Short mmCIF file of C-alpha atoms and ligand atoms in Angstrom, two decimals:
data_model
loop_
_atom_site.label_atom_id
_atom_site.label_comp_id
_atom_site.label_asym_id
_atom_site.label_seq_id
_atom_site.Cartn_x
_atom_site.Cartn_y
_atom_site.Cartn_z
CA UNK A 1 198.80 116.43 135.24
CA UNK A 2 200.41 119.42 133.44
CA UNK A 3 201.62 119.31 129.89
CA UNK A 4 204.46 117.39 129.31
CA UNK A 5 206.63 119.61 127.05
CA UNK A 6 205.79 122.94 128.33
CA UNK A 7 203.58 124.02 125.31
CA UNK A 8 203.65 127.31 126.88
CA UNK A 9 202.89 126.06 130.52
CA UNK A 10 203.20 129.43 132.55
CA UNK A 11 205.59 128.86 135.51
CA UNK A 12 206.62 131.20 138.16
CA UNK A 13 209.89 130.47 139.89
CA UNK A 14 210.40 132.06 143.08
CA UNK A 15 213.83 132.51 143.85
CA UNK A 16 214.47 132.18 140.10
CA UNK A 17 217.94 134.46 140.26
CA UNK A 18 219.51 132.01 142.79
CA UNK A 19 221.85 129.15 142.26
CA UNK A 20 219.14 126.23 141.72
CA UNK A 21 216.34 128.59 140.70
CA UNK A 22 218.23 129.87 137.68
CA UNK A 23 219.48 126.43 136.71
CA UNK A 24 215.55 125.52 136.71
CA UNK A 25 214.78 128.84 134.93
CA UNK A 26 217.23 128.06 131.98
CA UNK A 27 215.69 124.44 131.74
CA UNK A 28 212.19 125.57 131.78
CA UNK A 29 212.72 128.10 129.08
CA UNK A 30 214.72 125.36 126.86
CA UNK A 31 211.63 123.41 127.31
CA UNK A 32 209.41 126.08 125.97
CA UNK A 33 207.71 127.17 129.22
CA UNK A 34 206.63 130.52 129.81
CA UNK A 35 208.52 131.57 132.89
CA UNK A 36 208.20 134.57 135.33
CA UNK A 37 210.81 135.03 138.23
CA UNK A 38 209.79 136.29 141.44
CA UNK A 39 212.91 137.28 143.19
CA UNK A 40 214.01 140.18 145.68
CA UNK A 41 217.58 139.76 144.57
CA UNK A 42 219.01 139.57 148.46
CA UNK A 43 221.07 136.64 147.30
CA UNK A 44 220.33 136.02 143.75
CA UNK A 45 222.04 137.89 141.02
CA UNK A 46 220.99 139.44 137.61
CA UNK A 47 223.79 137.63 136.08
CA UNK A 48 222.69 134.25 136.78
CA UNK A 49 219.54 135.15 134.60
CA UNK A 50 221.80 136.07 131.64
CA UNK A 51 221.16 132.96 129.44
CA UNK A 52 217.35 133.28 129.47
CA UNK A 53 216.99 137.20 130.20
CA UNK A 54 215.41 137.70 126.74
CA UNK A 55 212.91 135.02 127.15
CA UNK A 56 211.44 135.53 130.76
CA UNK A 57 209.50 138.14 132.90
CA UNK A 58 211.40 139.11 135.91
CA UNK A 59 209.60 140.61 138.97
CA UNK A 60 211.93 142.24 141.60
CA UNK A 61 209.91 141.80 144.71
CA UNK A 62 209.52 139.73 147.74
CA UNK A 63 207.38 136.74 148.71
CA UNK A 64 206.85 138.53 151.84
CA UNK A 65 204.89 141.20 149.92
CA UNK A 66 201.49 139.72 149.09
CA UNK A 67 200.96 142.09 146.33
CA UNK A 68 203.92 141.06 144.54
CA UNK A 69 203.05 137.38 145.03
CA UNK A 70 199.60 138.02 143.69
CA UNK A 71 200.91 139.84 140.65
CA UNK A 72 203.35 137.23 139.96
CA UNK A 73 200.88 134.11 140.14
CA UNK A 74 197.71 135.82 138.72
CA UNK A 75 197.93 133.99 135.33
CA UNK A 76 200.17 131.25 136.12
CA UNK A 77 199.65 127.32 136.00
CA UNK A 78 202.34 126.31 138.34
CA UNK A 79 204.85 127.77 140.76
CA UNK A 80 208.08 126.21 141.80
CA UNK A 81 208.43 127.87 145.20
CA UNK A 82 212.40 128.09 145.74
CA UNK A 83 212.98 131.57 147.25
CA UNK A 84 214.25 131.40 150.85
CA UNK A 85 217.05 132.33 153.16
CA UNK A 86 218.83 129.27 153.17
CA UNK A 87 221.68 129.75 155.61
CA UNK A 88 221.64 127.28 158.61
CA UNK A 89 224.12 129.61 160.78
CA UNK A 90 222.22 132.92 159.85
CA UNK A 91 218.87 131.29 160.76
CA UNK A 92 220.30 130.69 164.22
CA UNK A 93 221.28 134.54 164.79
CA UNK A 94 218.26 135.85 162.97
CA UNK A 95 215.26 133.37 163.21
CA UNK A 96 212.63 136.28 163.10
CA UNK A 97 213.74 137.51 159.52
CA UNK A 98 214.20 133.68 158.53
CA UNK A 99 210.63 132.97 159.74
CA UNK A 100 208.99 135.79 157.72
CA UNK A 101 210.78 134.67 154.66
CA UNK A 102 210.61 130.93 155.00
CA UNK A 103 207.27 130.82 156.80
CA UNK A 104 204.94 133.81 155.92
CA UNK A 105 206.43 133.95 152.46
CA UNK A 106 205.32 130.16 151.84
CA UNK A 107 202.01 131.01 153.16
CA UNK A 108 201.72 133.79 150.92
CA UNK A 109 202.50 131.71 147.78
CA UNK A 110 200.08 128.81 149.19
CA UNK A 111 197.17 131.04 149.82
CA UNK A 112 197.49 133.06 146.74
CA UNK A 113 197.91 129.84 144.69
CA UNK A 114 194.68 128.48 146.17
CA UNK A 115 192.72 131.91 145.57
CA UNK A 116 193.98 132.50 141.87
CA UNK A 117 193.49 128.44 141.01
CA UNK A 118 197.25 127.71 140.54
CA UNK A 119 197.18 123.85 139.18
CA UNK A 120 200.49 122.72 141.32
CA UNK A 121 203.25 124.01 143.72
CA UNK A 122 206.48 122.29 144.17
CA UNK A 123 208.31 123.21 147.28
CA UNK A 124 212.19 123.34 147.74
CA UNK A 125 212.66 121.29 151.02
CA UNK A 126 215.71 120.14 152.67
CA UNK A 127 217.37 117.07 154.07
CA UNK A 128 218.16 119.30 156.89
CA UNK A 129 214.72 117.83 157.96
CA UNK A 130 216.55 114.58 158.99
CA UNK A 131 218.85 116.61 161.55
CA UNK A 132 221.18 114.34 163.43
CA UNK A 133 219.33 111.41 162.50
CA UNK A 134 221.90 108.51 161.78
CA UNK A 135 219.74 105.97 160.14
CA UNK A 136 221.09 105.18 156.70
CA UNK A 137 220.35 105.51 153.99
CA UNK A 138 217.60 108.53 154.87
CA UNK A 139 214.08 107.77 153.79
CA UNK A 140 211.17 109.68 154.08
CA UNK A 141 209.37 107.78 156.63
CA UNK A 142 212.14 108.61 159.16
CA UNK A 143 210.72 111.00 161.76
CA UNK A 144 212.05 114.30 160.89
CA UNK A 145 214.49 115.76 163.57
CA UNK A 146 215.13 119.47 162.48
CA UNK A 147 217.92 121.04 164.49
CA UNK A 148 218.13 124.83 163.43
CA UNK A 149 215.30 127.43 162.72
CA UNK A 150 216.36 126.66 159.07
CA UNK A 151 215.49 123.20 159.20
CA UNK A 152 212.19 123.52 161.30
CA UNK A 153 211.05 126.17 158.63
CA UNK A 154 211.68 123.73 155.74
CA UNK A 155 209.85 120.98 157.70
CA UNK A 156 206.86 123.45 158.40
CA UNK A 157 206.93 124.25 154.71
CA UNK A 158 206.34 120.49 154.04
CA UNK A 159 203.59 120.22 156.41
CA UNK A 160 202.07 123.61 154.83
CA UNK A 161 202.14 121.86 151.29
CA UNK A 162 200.34 118.70 152.91
CA UNK A 163 197.66 121.00 154.54
CA UNK A 164 196.94 122.83 151.23
CA UNK A 165 196.59 119.58 149.20
CA UNK A 166 194.63 117.78 151.76
CA UNK A 167 192.33 120.76 152.47
CA UNK A 168 191.92 122.74 149.20
CA UNK A 169 192.93 119.99 146.63
CA UNK A 170 195.83 122.15 145.55
CA UNK A 171 198.47 119.91 144.24
CA UNK A 172 201.78 120.49 145.96
CA UNK A 173 204.91 118.59 145.79
CA UNK A 174 207.77 118.80 148.41
CA UNK A 175 211.18 117.87 147.34
CA UNK A 176 213.87 117.24 149.88
CA UNK A 177 217.14 118.20 148.46
CA UNK A 178 220.29 116.83 149.91
CA UNK A 179 223.68 118.53 148.99
CA UNK A 180 223.45 120.50 145.65
CA UNK A 181 226.59 121.56 143.91
CA UNK A 182 227.29 123.16 140.64
CA UNK A 183 227.79 126.52 138.83
CA UNK A 184 226.36 129.45 140.46
CA UNK A 185 226.41 128.50 143.94
CA UNK A 186 227.89 130.94 145.79
CA UNK A 187 228.76 128.75 148.28
CA UNK A 188 228.83 130.90 151.45
CA UNK A 189 226.23 129.20 153.06
CA UNK A 190 225.94 125.67 152.14
CA UNK A 191 227.86 122.44 152.18
CA UNK A 192 228.92 122.70 148.54
CA UNK A 193 231.48 125.30 149.89
CA UNK A 194 233.83 122.37 150.33
CA UNK A 195 234.00 121.55 146.60
CA UNK A 196 234.49 125.17 145.57
CA UNK A 197 237.23 125.91 147.99
CA UNK A 198 238.86 122.58 147.12
CA UNK A 199 238.63 123.40 143.32
CA UNK A 200 239.96 126.91 144.00
CA UNK A 201 242.89 125.87 146.23
CA UNK A 202 244.08 123.21 143.64
CA UNK A 203 243.76 125.43 140.66
CA UNK A 204 245.85 128.24 142.47
CA UNK A 205 248.43 125.62 143.83
CA UNK A 206 247.70 126.38 147.81
CA UNK A 207 247.92 123.75 150.42
CA UNK A 208 244.65 122.43 151.90
CA UNK A 209 243.69 121.40 155.31
CA UNK A 210 240.93 118.87 155.79
CA UNK A 211 238.66 119.09 158.62
CA UNK A 212 238.90 116.22 160.91
CA UNK A 213 239.45 112.80 159.22
CA UNK A 214 238.11 113.60 155.83
CA UNK A 215 236.06 110.50 156.13
CA UNK A 216 232.88 112.71 156.77
CA UNK A 217 230.78 112.13 153.64
CA UNK A 218 227.72 113.98 151.73
CA UNK A 219 225.38 112.92 149.22
CA UNK A 220 226.31 115.54 146.54
CA UNK A 221 223.50 116.00 143.77
CA UNK A 222 224.17 118.10 140.69
CA UNK A 223 222.16 121.19 140.38
CA UNK A 224 220.84 120.15 136.67
CA UNK A 225 219.45 117.06 138.45
CA UNK A 226 217.77 119.04 140.76
CA UNK A 227 216.12 121.23 138.24
CA UNK A 228 214.95 118.20 136.18
CA UNK A 229 213.54 116.89 139.28
CA UNK A 230 211.58 119.87 139.60
CA UNK A 231 210.21 119.47 136.26
CA UNK A 232 209.44 115.78 136.80
CA UNK A 233 207.22 116.93 139.94
CA UNK A 234 205.43 119.21 137.44
CA UNK A 235 204.88 116.97 134.68
CA UNK A 236 205.18 113.31 135.89
CA UNK A 237 204.00 113.43 139.77
CA UNK A 238 201.48 110.46 140.44
CA UNK A 239 198.78 111.78 142.87
CA UNK A 240 200.18 109.94 145.80
CA UNK A 241 203.12 112.14 145.23
CA UNK A 242 200.97 115.19 146.53
CA UNK A 243 201.43 116.32 150.06
CA UNK A 244 204.43 114.14 151.17
CA UNK A 245 208.26 114.81 151.15
CA UNK A 246 210.23 113.39 148.30
CA UNK A 247 213.95 112.91 148.65
CA UNK A 248 215.97 114.40 145.64
CA UNK A 249 219.45 112.81 146.35
CA UNK A 250 221.81 110.34 144.50
CA UNK A 251 221.82 107.54 146.95
CA UNK A 252 225.60 107.82 147.14
CA UNK A 253 227.89 109.52 149.54
CA UNK A 254 231.19 110.84 149.02
CA UNK A 255 233.93 111.42 151.38
CA UNK A 256 235.72 114.58 151.52
CA UNK A 257 239.09 112.48 151.02
CA UNK A 258 237.53 111.28 147.68
CA UNK A 259 236.41 114.94 146.61
CA UNK A 260 239.89 115.86 147.12
CA UNK A 261 241.36 113.04 145.01
CA UNK A 262 238.60 113.29 142.29
CA UNK A 263 239.51 117.10 142.06
CA UNK A 264 242.94 116.49 141.57
CA UNK A 265 242.32 113.79 138.99
CA UNK A 266 240.14 115.82 136.93
CA UNK A 267 242.30 119.10 136.96
CA UNK A 268 245.40 116.86 136.47
CA UNK A 269 247.10 118.96 139.63
CA UNK A 270 248.11 118.16 143.07
CA UNK A 271 248.73 119.94 146.23
CA UNK A 272 249.89 119.26 149.61
CA UNK A 273 247.02 118.55 152.13
CA UNK A 274 246.95 118.19 155.91
CA UNK A 275 244.41 117.29 158.58
CA UNK A 276 242.92 119.28 160.94
CA UNK A 277 240.59 119.58 163.87
CA UNK A 278 236.90 118.59 163.01
CA UNK A 279 234.47 121.52 162.41
CA UNK A 280 231.98 122.00 165.48
CA UNK A 281 228.52 120.55 164.76
CA UNK A 282 229.75 118.88 161.40
CA UNK A 283 227.38 116.04 160.61
CA UNK A 284 229.15 112.66 159.91
CA UNK A 285 227.27 111.71 156.75
CA UNK A 286 224.38 112.46 154.61
CA UNK A 287 222.95 109.48 152.39
CA UNK A 288 219.64 109.73 151.06
CA UNK A 289 217.08 106.94 149.71
CA UNK A 290 215.90 108.13 146.28
CA UNK A 291 213.26 104.94 145.82
CA UNK A 292 210.03 107.42 146.51
CA UNK A 293 211.36 109.86 143.57
CA UNK A 294 211.89 107.00 141.30
CA UNK A 295 208.32 105.45 142.11
CA UNK A 296 206.07 108.45 142.44
CA UNK A 297 208.00 111.00 140.09
CA UNK A 298 209.78 108.72 137.69
CA UNK A 299 212.82 110.80 138.76
CA UNK A 300 216.40 109.49 138.55
CA UNK A 301 219.51 111.56 138.73
CA UNK A 302 221.70 111.29 135.57
CA UNK A 303 224.78 113.00 136.45
CA UNK A 304 227.51 111.64 137.97
CA UNK A 305 229.45 113.44 140.50
CA UNK A 306 232.54 113.55 138.15
CA UNK A 307 230.41 114.70 135.46
CA UNK A 308 228.89 117.52 137.67
CA UNK A 309 232.28 118.30 138.70
CA UNK A 310 233.66 118.63 135.15
CA UNK A 311 230.82 121.38 134.64
CA UNK A 312 231.76 123.14 138.13
CA UNK A 313 235.58 123.34 137.72
CA UNK A 314 235.57 125.66 134.72
CA UNK A 315 232.86 127.82 136.34
CA UNK A 316 235.04 128.28 139.65
CA UNK A 317 237.98 128.88 137.19
CA UNK A 318 236.12 131.55 135.63
CA UNK A 319 234.97 132.86 138.81
CA UNK A 320 238.43 133.15 140.10
CA UNK A 321 239.84 135.12 136.77
CA UNK A 322 236.84 137.69 137.54
CA UNK A 323 238.21 137.97 141.02
CA UNK A 324 241.67 138.62 140.00
CA UNK A 325 240.89 141.16 137.36
CA UNK A 326 239.14 143.40 139.93
N1 NAD B 401 221.68 124.82 147.61
C1 NAD B 401 221.26 123.64 148.66
O1 NAD B 401 222.39 122.62 148.92
C2 NAD B 401 220.05 123.48 148.92
C3 NAD B 401 219.64 122.24 149.86
C4 NAD B 401 218.21 121.97 149.98
C5 NAD B 401 217.35 123.08 149.91
N2 NAD B 401 217.90 124.04 149.48
C6 NAD B 401 216.57 125.01 149.16
O2 NAD B 401 216.87 125.31 147.57
C7 NAD B 401 216.09 126.52 147.41
C8 NAD B 401 217.13 127.25 146.59
O3 NAD B 401 218.45 127.25 147.31
P1 NAD B 401 219.58 127.93 146.42
O4 NAD B 401 220.82 127.00 146.94
O5 NAD B 401 219.43 127.97 144.97
O6 NAD B 401 219.63 129.41 147.23
P2 NAD B 401 219.85 130.83 146.93
O7 NAD B 401 220.48 131.79 147.94
O8 NAD B 401 220.93 130.80 145.57
O9 NAD B 401 218.73 131.02 146.05
C9 NAD B 401 217.47 131.64 146.76
C10 NAD B 401 216.82 132.71 146.16
O10 NAD B 401 215.86 133.21 146.97
C11 NAD B 401 215.77 134.60 146.62
N3 NAD B 401 215.04 135.06 147.91
C12 NAD B 401 215.42 135.34 149.10
N4 NAD B 401 214.52 135.69 149.83
C13 NAD B 401 213.38 136.19 149.17
C14 NAD B 401 212.36 136.93 149.24
N5 NAD B 401 211.99 137.11 150.65
N6 NAD B 401 211.50 137.15 148.29
C15 NAD B 401 212.05 136.84 146.96
N7 NAD B 401 212.80 136.11 146.77
C16 NAD B 401 213.97 135.78 147.81
C17 NAD B 401 217.28 135.16 146.74
O11 NAD B 401 217.45 136.29 146.31
C18 NAD B 401 217.79 133.96 145.76
O12 NAD B 401 217.74 134.31 144.70
C19 NAD B 401 215.65 127.29 148.79
O13 NAD B 401 214.54 127.00 149.17
C20 NAD B 401 216.71 126.31 149.67
O14 NAD B 401 216.41 126.14 150.97
C21 NAD B 401 218.87 124.33 148.71
#
């Protein structure tokens, strides 16, 4: 077990300039961790690190570059491995590049962690592992059924984590995030896009066309909860948490219709809306079971959907005003 309050625990966050990584970095800094970010800024942004900039060490490098990984991990206690290419459609068109980052990069992290004596690696997996499995709520005992190169790579990452724990006693925790939302999501490649599009259109008074019936639903989890789950995995994981996938979800599913109503209520604005055709390949529902996270990590989400939206709306509003000034 790692030190609970940080006590200058040395943490590396790969992908720390991204949406979830930067929320984790801010939380770690607030808890007195010594943080190094390894990010190639392919999707991450310097401004995401503005809040913690003076307290962290940033390495502009790729997880595909073994030398950069060795430099970043050389004197660390723990690695939070978030760096990845995360777009499902792009992974279909560019599987070789995705494989290099999401698989070779992950092996670089694990191999280096083993060689330099890292205590624990926390991996960012994805509920995309469940694919079109329609048994709800989705529990970790379900057989993975990944449907894209991205999802296959995330499942492979989990197996690599298990292998390094089984074979080398490297402590690994694989977290399977459901649909993460919140400030700093660039939302071009995630289902969180629907949240930002709705906020954007409602604030700008533009009409909305809902895909399909609007009864499709997602287990949306607020980004701060995901950061907290990572820290629980670092500090409170039981031994039987190592090497197994663990859902990070709320256990509640919000429909697109409910999302629209909630954003309208929170902003106090209403816009006309209508229903259009369904999106090709859209899954009807995601809903996870979070019993394992409660049991093995002592983690429970603490942000309601409304509370998360209340933090997201002003961020989208600010992005809009930046856009309009340009
Ligand atoms: N956002 C979600 O809803 C969601 C859901 C499930 C899993 N995940 C996983 O969580 C992790 C973080 O996702 P995110 O939503 O913050 O995405 P993001 O794109 O905002 O962050 C990923 C970060 O990794 C960096 N990166 C990419 N390739 C790199 C490389 N070769 N070397 C170093 N850095 C590199 C990017 O620059 C970016 O800063 C990813 O592993 C993703 O697969 C996200």
